[in-house]
Short mmCIF file of N, CA and C in Angstrom, two decimals:
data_model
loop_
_atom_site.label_atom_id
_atom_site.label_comp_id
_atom_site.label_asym_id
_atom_site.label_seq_id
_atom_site.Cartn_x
_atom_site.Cartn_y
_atom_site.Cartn_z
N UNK A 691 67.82 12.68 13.50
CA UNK A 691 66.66 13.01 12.71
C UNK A 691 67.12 13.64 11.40
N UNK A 692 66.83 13.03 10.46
CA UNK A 692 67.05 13.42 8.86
C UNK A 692 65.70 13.63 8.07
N UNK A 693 65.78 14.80 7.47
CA UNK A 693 65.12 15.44 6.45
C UNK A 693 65.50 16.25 5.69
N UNK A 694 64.93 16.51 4.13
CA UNK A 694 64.86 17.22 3.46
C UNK A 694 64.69 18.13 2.94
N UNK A 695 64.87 19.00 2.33
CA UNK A 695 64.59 20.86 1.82
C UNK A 695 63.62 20.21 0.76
N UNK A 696 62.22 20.95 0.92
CA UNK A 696 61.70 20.41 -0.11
C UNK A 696 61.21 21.67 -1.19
N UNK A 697 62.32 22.62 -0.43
CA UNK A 697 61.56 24.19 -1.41
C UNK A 697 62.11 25.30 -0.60
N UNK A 698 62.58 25.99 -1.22
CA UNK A 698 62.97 27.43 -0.48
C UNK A 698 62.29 28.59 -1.22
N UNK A 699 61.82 29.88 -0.59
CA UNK A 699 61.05 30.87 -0.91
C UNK A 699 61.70 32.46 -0.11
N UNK A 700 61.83 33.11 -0.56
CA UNK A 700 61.77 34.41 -0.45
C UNK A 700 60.95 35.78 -1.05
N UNK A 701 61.41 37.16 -0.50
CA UNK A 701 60.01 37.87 -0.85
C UNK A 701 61.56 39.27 -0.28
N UNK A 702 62.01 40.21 -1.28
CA UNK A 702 62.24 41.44 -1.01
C UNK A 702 60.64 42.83 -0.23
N UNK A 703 59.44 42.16 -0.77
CA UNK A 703 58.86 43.10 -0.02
C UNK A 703 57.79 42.30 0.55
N UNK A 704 57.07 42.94 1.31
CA UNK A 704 55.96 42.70 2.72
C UNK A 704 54.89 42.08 1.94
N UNK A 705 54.82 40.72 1.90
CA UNK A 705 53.58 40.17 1.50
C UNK A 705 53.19 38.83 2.17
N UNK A 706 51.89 38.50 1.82
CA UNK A 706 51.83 37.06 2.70
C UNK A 706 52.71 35.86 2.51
N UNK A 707 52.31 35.77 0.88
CA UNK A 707 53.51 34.56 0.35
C UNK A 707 54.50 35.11 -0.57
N UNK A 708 55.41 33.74 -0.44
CA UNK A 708 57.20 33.90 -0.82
C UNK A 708 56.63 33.40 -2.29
N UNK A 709 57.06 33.89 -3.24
CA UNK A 709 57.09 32.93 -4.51
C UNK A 709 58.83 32.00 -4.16
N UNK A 710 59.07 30.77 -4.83
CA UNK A 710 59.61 29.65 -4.76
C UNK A 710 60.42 30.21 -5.30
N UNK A 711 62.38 29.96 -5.32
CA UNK A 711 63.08 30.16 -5.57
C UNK A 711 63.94 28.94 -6.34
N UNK A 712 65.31 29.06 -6.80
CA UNK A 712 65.64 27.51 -7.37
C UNK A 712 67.35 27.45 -6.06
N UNK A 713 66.99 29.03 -5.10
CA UNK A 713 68.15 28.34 -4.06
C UNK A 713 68.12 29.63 -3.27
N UNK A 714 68.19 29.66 -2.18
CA UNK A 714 68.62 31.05 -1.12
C UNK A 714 69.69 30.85 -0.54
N UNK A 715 70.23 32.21 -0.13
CA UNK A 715 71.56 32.39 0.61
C UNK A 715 71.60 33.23 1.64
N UNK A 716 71.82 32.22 2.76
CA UNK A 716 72.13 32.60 4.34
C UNK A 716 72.85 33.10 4.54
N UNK A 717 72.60 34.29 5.23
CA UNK A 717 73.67 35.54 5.94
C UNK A 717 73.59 34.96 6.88
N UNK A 718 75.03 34.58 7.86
CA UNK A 718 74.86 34.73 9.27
C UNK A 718 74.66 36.15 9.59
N UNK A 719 73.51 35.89 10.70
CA UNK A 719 73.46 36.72 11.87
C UNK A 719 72.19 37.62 11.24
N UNK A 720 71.92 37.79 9.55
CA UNK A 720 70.87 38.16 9.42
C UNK A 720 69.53 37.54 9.09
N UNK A 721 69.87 36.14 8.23
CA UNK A 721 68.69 35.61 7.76
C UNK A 721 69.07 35.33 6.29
N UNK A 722 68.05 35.62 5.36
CA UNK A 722 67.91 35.07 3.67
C UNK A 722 68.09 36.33 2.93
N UNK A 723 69.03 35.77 2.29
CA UNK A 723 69.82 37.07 1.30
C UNK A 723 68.36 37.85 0.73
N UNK A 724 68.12 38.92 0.90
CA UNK A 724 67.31 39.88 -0.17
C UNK A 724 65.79 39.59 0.30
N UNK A 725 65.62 38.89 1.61
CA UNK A 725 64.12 38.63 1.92
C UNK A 725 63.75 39.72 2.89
N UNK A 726 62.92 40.48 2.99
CA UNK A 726 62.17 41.48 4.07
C UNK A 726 62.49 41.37 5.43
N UNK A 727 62.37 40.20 5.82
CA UNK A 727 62.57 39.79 7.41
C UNK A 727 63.80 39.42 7.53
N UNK A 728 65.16 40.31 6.61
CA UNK A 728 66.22 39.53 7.22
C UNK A 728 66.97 41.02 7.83
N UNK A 729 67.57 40.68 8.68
CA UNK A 729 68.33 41.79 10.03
C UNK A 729 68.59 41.53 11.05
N UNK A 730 69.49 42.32 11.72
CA UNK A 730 69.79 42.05 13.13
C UNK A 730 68.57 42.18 14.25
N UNK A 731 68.10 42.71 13.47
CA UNK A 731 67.02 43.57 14.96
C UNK A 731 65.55 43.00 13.89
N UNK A 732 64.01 43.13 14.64
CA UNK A 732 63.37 42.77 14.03
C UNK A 732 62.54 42.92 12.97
N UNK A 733 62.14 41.99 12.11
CA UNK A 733 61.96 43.16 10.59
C UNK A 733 60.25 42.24 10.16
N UNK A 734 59.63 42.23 11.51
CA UNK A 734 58.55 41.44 11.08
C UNK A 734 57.48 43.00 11.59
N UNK A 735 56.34 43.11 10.62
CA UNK A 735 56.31 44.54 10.15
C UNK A 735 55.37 45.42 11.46
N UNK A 736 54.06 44.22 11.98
CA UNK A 736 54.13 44.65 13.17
C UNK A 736 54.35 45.08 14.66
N UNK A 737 55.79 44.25 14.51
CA UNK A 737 56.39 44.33 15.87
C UNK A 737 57.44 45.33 15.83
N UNK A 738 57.74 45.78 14.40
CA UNK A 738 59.09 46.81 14.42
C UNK A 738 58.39 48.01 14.77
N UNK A 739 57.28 48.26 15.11
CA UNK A 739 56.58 49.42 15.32
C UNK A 739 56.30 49.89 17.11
N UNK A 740 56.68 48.78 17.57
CA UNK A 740 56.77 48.57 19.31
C UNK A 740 57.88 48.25 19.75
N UNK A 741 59.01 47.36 19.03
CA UNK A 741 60.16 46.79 19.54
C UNK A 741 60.86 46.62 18.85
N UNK A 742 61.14 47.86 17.78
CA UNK A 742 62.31 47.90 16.70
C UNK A 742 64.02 47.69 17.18
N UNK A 743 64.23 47.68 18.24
CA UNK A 743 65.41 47.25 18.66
C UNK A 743 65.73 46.09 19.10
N UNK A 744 65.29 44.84 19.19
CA UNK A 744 65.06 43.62 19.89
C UNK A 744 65.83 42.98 18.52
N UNK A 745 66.34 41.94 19.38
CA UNK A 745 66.89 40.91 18.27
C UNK A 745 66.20 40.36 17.64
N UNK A 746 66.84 40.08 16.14
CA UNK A 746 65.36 39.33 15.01
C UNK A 746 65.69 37.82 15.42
N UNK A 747 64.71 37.38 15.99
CA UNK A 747 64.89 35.81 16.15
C UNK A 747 64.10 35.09 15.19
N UNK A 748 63.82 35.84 14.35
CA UNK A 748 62.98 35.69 13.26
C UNK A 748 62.62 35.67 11.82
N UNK A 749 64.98 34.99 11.70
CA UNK A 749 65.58 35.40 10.77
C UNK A 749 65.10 34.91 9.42
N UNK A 750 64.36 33.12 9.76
CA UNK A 750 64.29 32.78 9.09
C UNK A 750 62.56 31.80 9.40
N UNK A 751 61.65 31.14 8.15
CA UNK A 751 60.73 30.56 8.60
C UNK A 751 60.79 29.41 8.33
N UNK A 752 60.57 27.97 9.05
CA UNK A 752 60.56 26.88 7.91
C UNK A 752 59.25 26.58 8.02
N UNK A 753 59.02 25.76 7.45
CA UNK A 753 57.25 24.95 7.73
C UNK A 753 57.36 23.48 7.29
N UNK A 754 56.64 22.33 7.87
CA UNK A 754 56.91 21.31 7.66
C UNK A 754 55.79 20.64 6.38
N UNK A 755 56.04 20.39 5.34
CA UNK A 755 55.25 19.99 4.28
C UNK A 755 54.28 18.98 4.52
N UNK A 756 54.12 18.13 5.36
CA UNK A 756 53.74 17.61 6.03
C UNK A 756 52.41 17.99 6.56
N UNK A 757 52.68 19.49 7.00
CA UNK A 757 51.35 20.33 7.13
C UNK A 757 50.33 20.68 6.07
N UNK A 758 50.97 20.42 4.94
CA UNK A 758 50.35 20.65 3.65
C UNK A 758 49.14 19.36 3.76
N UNK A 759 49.86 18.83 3.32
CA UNK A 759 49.44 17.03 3.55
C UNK A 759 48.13 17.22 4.31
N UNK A 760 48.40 17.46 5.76
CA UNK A 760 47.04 17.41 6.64
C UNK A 760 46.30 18.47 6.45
N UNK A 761 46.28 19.57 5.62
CA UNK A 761 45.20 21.23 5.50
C UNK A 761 44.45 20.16 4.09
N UNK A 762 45.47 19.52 3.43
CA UNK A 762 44.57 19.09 1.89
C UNK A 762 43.03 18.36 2.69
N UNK A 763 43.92 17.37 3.53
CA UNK A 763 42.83 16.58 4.05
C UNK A 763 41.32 17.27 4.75
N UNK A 764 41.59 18.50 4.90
CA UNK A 764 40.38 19.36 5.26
C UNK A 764 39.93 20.39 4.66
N UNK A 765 40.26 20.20 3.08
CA UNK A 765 39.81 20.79 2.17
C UNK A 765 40.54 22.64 1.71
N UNK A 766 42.28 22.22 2.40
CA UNK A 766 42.52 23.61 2.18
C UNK A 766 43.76 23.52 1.24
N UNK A 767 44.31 23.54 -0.04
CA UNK A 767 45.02 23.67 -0.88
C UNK A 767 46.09 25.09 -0.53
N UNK A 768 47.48 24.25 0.07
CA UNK A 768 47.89 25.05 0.27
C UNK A 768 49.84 24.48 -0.23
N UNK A 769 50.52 25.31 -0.97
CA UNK A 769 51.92 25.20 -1.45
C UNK A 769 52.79 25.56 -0.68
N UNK A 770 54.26 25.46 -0.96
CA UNK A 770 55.60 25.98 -0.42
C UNK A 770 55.20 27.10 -0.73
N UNK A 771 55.87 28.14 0.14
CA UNK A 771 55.91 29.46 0.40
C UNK A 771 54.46 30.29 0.45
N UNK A 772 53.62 29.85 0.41
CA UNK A 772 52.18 30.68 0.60
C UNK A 772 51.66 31.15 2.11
N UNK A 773 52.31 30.64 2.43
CA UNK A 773 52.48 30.84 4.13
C UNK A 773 53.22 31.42 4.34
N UNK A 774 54.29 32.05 3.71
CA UNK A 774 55.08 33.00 4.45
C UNK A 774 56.44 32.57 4.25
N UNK A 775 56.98 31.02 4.59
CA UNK A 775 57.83 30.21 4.65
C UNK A 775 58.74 30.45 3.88
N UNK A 776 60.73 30.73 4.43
CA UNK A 776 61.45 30.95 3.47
C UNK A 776 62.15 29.34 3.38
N UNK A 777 61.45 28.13 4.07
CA UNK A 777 62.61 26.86 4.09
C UNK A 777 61.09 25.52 4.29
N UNK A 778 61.00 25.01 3.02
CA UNK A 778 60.00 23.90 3.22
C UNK A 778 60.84 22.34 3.26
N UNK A 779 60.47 21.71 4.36
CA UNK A 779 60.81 21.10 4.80
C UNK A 779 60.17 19.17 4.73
N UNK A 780 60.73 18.02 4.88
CA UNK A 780 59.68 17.12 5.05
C UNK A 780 60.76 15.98 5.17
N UNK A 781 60.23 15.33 6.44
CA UNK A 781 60.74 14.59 7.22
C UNK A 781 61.41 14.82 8.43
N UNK A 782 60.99 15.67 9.07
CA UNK A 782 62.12 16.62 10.02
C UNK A 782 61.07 17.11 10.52
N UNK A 783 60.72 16.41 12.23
CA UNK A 783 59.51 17.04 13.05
C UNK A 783 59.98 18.17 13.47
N UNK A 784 59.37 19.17 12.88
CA UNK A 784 60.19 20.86 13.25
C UNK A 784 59.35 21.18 14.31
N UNK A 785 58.45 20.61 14.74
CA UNK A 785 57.64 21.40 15.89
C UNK A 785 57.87 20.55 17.10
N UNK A 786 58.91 19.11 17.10
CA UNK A 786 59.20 18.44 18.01
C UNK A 786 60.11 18.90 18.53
N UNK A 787 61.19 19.60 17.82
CA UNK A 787 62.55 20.13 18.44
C UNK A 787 62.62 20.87 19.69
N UNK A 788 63.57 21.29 20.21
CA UNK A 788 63.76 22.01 21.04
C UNK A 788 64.24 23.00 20.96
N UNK A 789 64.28 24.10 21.81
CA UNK A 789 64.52 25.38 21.35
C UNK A 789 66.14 25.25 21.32
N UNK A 790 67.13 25.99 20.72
CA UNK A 790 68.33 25.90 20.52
C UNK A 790 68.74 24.56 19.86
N UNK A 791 68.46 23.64 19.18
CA UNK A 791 68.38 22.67 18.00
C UNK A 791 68.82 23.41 16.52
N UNK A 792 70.27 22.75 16.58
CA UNK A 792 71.03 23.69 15.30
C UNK A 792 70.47 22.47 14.32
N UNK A 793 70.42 23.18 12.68
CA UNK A 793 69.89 22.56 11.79
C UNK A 793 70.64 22.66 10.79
N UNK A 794 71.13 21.39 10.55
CA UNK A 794 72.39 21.70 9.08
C UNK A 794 71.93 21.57 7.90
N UNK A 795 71.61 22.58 6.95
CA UNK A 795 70.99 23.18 5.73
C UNK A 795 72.14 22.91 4.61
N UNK A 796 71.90 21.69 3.98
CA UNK A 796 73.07 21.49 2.94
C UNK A 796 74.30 21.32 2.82
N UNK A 797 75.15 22.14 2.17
CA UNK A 797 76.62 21.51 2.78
C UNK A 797 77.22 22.64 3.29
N UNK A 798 76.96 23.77 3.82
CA UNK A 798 77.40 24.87 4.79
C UNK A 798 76.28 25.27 5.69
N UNK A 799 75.06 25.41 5.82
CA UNK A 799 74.28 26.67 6.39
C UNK A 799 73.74 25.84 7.87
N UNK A 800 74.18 26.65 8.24
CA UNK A 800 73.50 26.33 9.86
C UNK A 800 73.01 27.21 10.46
N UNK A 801 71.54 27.38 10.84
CA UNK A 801 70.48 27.48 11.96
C UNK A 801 70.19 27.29 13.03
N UNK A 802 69.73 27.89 13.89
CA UNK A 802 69.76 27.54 15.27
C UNK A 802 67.77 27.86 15.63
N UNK A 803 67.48 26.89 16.08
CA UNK A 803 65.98 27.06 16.18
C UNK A 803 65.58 28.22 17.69
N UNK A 804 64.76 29.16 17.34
CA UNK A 804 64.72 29.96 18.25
C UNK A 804 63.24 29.83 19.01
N UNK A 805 62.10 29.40 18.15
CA UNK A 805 60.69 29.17 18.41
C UNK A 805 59.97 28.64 17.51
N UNK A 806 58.44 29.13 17.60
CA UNK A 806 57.44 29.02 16.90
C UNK A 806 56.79 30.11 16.00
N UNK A 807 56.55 29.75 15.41
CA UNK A 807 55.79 31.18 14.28
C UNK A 807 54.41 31.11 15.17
N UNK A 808 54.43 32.44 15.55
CA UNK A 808 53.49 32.55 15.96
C UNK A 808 52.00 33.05 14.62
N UNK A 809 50.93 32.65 14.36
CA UNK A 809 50.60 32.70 13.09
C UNK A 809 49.52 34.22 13.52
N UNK A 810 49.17 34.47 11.84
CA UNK A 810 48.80 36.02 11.84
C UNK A 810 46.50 35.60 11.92
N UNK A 811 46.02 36.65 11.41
CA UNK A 811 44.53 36.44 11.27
C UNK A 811 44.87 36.51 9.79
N UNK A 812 45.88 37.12 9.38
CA UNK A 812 45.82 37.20 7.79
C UNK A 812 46.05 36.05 6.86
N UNK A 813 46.14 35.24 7.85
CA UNK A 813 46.24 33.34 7.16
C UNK A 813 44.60 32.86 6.77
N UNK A 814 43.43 33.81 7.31
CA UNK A 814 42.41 33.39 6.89
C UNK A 814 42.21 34.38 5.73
N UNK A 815 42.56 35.61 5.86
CA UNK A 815 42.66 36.32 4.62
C UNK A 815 43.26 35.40 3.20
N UNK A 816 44.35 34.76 3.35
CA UNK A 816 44.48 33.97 2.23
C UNK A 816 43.62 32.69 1.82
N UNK A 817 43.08 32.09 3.26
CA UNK A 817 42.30 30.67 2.65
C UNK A 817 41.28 30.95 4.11
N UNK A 818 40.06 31.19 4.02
CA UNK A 818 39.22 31.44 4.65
C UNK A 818 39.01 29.94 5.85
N UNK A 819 39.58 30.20 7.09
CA UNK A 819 39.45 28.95 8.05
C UNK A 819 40.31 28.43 8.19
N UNK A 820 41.60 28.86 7.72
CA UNK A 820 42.85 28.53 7.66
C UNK A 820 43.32 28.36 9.09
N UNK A 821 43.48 29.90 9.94
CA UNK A 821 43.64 29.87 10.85
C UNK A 821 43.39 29.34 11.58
N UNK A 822 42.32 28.65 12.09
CA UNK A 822 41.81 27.26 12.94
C UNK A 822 42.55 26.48 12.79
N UNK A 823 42.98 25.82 12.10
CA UNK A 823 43.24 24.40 11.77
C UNK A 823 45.11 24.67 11.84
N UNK A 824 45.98 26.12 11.81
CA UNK A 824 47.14 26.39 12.16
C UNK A 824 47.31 26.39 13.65
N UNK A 825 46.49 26.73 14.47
CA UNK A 825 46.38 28.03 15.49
C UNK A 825 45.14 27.24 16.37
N UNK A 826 44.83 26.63 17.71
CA UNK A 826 44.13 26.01 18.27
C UNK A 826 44.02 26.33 19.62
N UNK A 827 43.31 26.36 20.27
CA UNK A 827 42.97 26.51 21.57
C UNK A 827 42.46 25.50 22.41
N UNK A 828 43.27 24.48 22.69
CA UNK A 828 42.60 23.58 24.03
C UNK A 828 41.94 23.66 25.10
N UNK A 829 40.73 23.41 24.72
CA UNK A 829 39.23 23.79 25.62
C UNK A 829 39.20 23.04 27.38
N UNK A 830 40.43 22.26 26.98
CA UNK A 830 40.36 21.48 28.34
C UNK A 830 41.64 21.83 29.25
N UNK A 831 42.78 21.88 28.74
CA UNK A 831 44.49 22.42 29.19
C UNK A 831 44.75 23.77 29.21
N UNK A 832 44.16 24.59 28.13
CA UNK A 832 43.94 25.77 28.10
C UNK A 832 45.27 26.36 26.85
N UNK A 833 45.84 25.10 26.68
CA UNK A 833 47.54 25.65 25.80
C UNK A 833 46.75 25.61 24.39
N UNK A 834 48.02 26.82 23.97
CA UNK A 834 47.54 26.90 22.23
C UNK A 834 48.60 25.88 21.76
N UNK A 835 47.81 25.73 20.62
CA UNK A 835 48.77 24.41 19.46
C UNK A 835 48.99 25.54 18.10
N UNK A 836 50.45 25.60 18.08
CA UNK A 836 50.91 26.06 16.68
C UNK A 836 51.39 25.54 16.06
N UNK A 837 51.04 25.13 14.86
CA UNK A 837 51.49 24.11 13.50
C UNK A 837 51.80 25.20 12.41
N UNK A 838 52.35 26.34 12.50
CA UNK A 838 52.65 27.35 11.40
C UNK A 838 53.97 27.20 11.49
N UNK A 839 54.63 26.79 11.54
CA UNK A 839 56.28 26.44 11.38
C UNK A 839 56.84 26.90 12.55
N UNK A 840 58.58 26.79 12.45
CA UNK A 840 59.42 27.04 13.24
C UNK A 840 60.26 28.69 12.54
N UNK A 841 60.81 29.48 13.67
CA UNK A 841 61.57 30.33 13.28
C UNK A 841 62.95 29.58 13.43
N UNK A 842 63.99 30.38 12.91
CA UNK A 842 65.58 30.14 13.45
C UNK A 842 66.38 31.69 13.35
N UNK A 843 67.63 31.66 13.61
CA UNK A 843 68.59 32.63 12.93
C UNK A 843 69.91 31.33 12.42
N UNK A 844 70.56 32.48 11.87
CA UNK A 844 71.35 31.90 11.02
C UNK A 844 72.98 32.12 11.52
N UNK A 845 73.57 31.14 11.97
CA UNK A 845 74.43 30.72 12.71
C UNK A 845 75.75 30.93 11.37
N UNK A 846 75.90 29.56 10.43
CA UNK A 846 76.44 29.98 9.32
C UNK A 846 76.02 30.29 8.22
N UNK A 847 76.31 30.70 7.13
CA UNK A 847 76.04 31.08 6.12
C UNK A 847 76.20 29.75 4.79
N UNK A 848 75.37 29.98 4.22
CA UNK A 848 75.31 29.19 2.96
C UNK A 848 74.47 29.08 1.96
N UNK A 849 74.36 28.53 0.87
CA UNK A 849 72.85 28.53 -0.42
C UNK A 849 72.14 27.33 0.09
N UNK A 850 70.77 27.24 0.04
CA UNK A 850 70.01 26.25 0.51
C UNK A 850 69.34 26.18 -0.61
N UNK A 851 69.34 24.31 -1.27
CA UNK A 851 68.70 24.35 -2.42
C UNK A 851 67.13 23.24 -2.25
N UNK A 852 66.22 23.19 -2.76
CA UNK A 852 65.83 22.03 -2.80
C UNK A 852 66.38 20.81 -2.74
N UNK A 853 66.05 19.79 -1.94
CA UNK A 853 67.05 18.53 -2.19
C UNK A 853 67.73 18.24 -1.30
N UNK A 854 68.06 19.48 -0.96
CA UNK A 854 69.27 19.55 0.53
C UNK A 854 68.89 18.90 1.59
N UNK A 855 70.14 17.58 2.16
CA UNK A 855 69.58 17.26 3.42
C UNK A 855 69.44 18.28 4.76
N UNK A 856 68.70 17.79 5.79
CA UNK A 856 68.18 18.67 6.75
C UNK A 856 68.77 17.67 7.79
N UNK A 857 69.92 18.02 8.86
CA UNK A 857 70.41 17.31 9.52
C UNK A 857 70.04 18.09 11.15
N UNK A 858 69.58 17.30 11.96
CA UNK A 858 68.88 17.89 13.41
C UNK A 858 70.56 17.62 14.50
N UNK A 859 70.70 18.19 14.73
CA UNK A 859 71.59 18.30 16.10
C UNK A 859 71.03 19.19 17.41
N UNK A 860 70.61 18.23 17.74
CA UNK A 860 70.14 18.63 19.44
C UNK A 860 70.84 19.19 20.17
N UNK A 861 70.58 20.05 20.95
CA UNK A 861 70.94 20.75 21.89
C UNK A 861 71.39 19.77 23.57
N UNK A 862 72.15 20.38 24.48
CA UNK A 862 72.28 19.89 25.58
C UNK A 862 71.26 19.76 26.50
N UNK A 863 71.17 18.64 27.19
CA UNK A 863 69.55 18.96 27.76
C UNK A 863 69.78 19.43 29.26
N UNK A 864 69.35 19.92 30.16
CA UNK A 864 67.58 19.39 29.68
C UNK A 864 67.22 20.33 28.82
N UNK A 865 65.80 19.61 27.73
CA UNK A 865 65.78 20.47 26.62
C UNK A 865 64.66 21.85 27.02
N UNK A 866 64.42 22.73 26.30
CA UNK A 866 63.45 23.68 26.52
C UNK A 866 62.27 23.46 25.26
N UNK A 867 61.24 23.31 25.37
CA UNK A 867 60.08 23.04 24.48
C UNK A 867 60.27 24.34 23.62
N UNK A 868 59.80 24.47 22.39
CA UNK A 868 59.36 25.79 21.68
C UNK A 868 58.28 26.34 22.16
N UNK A 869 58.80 27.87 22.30
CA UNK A 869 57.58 28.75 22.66
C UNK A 869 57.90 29.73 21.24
N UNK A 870 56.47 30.66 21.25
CA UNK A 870 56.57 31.85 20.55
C UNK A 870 57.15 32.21 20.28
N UNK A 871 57.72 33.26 19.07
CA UNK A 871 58.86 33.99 19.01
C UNK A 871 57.81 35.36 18.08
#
């Protein structure tokens, strides 16, 4: 499975969206050089308040552009990084993968997929109804559907630019589906 970087975003402080960058740089083991959510332990703002010692599996966000594509179609105008997203993506089913699915980011950076973004209420704060159409509840199975991207951490280090191919290497199976993170 091959895809593309179609945008990278970061954010030094706590806000909804990343403004767009022209390249980021992967720390192993913490995440995106100079972004809020990057650390060993977790740096996502309501959970460091209950489980500030837990590993950040939550080093990094991607989102599949793709998703853009289908919110236009229901009337919601939405860009790279406004979601949160430090790695926009397209061609690369990020919500098909499996959990532990390393992701080769250009010509050094490697990722290791840890879950799902689990998405906030503050996604309707930015586009009113947003959240529905991220975030679903199956009235018949009872499972939620999350289309707010994938998390990872950062295995190696490297600059991730626009442009950059997105190379999928699967994990050993049997595989484990993405859950929450």
């Amino acid at each position: 499975m091959a895809g593309r970087v179609t945008a990278v975003s970061s954010n030094a402080a706590y806000s909804f969206s990343k403004p767009n960058r022209t390249h980021v740089t992967l720390l192993a083991g913490l995440g995106v050089e100079g972004d809020v959510h990057a650390g060993e332990t977790i740096r996502h703002q309501f959970r460091m308040t209950y489980e500030p010692d837990l590993p950040n599996l939550r080093q990094v966000h991607l989102m599949h552009e793709e998703l853009f594509d289908e919110l236009a179609l229901k009337g919601h105008a939405v860009a790279a990084g406004q979601l949160g997203e430090n790695i926009t993506t397209r061609g690369v089913d990020l919500l098909g993968l499996p959990t532990g699915t390393l992701l080769h980011l250009g010509e050094q950076a490697v990722i290791e997929v840890t879950g799902l973004r689990n998405p906030c209420a503050k996604i309707n704060d930015f586009r009113p109804g947003l959240l529905g159409e991220v975030f679903a509840l199956d009235p018949v199975s009872g499972d939620f559907t999350f289309k707010s991207g994938i998390m990872a951490v950062v295995r190696r280090g490297g600059r991730v630019r626009p442009d950059d191919a997105v190379e999928a290497e699967l994990p050993p199976g049997p595989h484990r589906p993405l859950e929450r993170v």
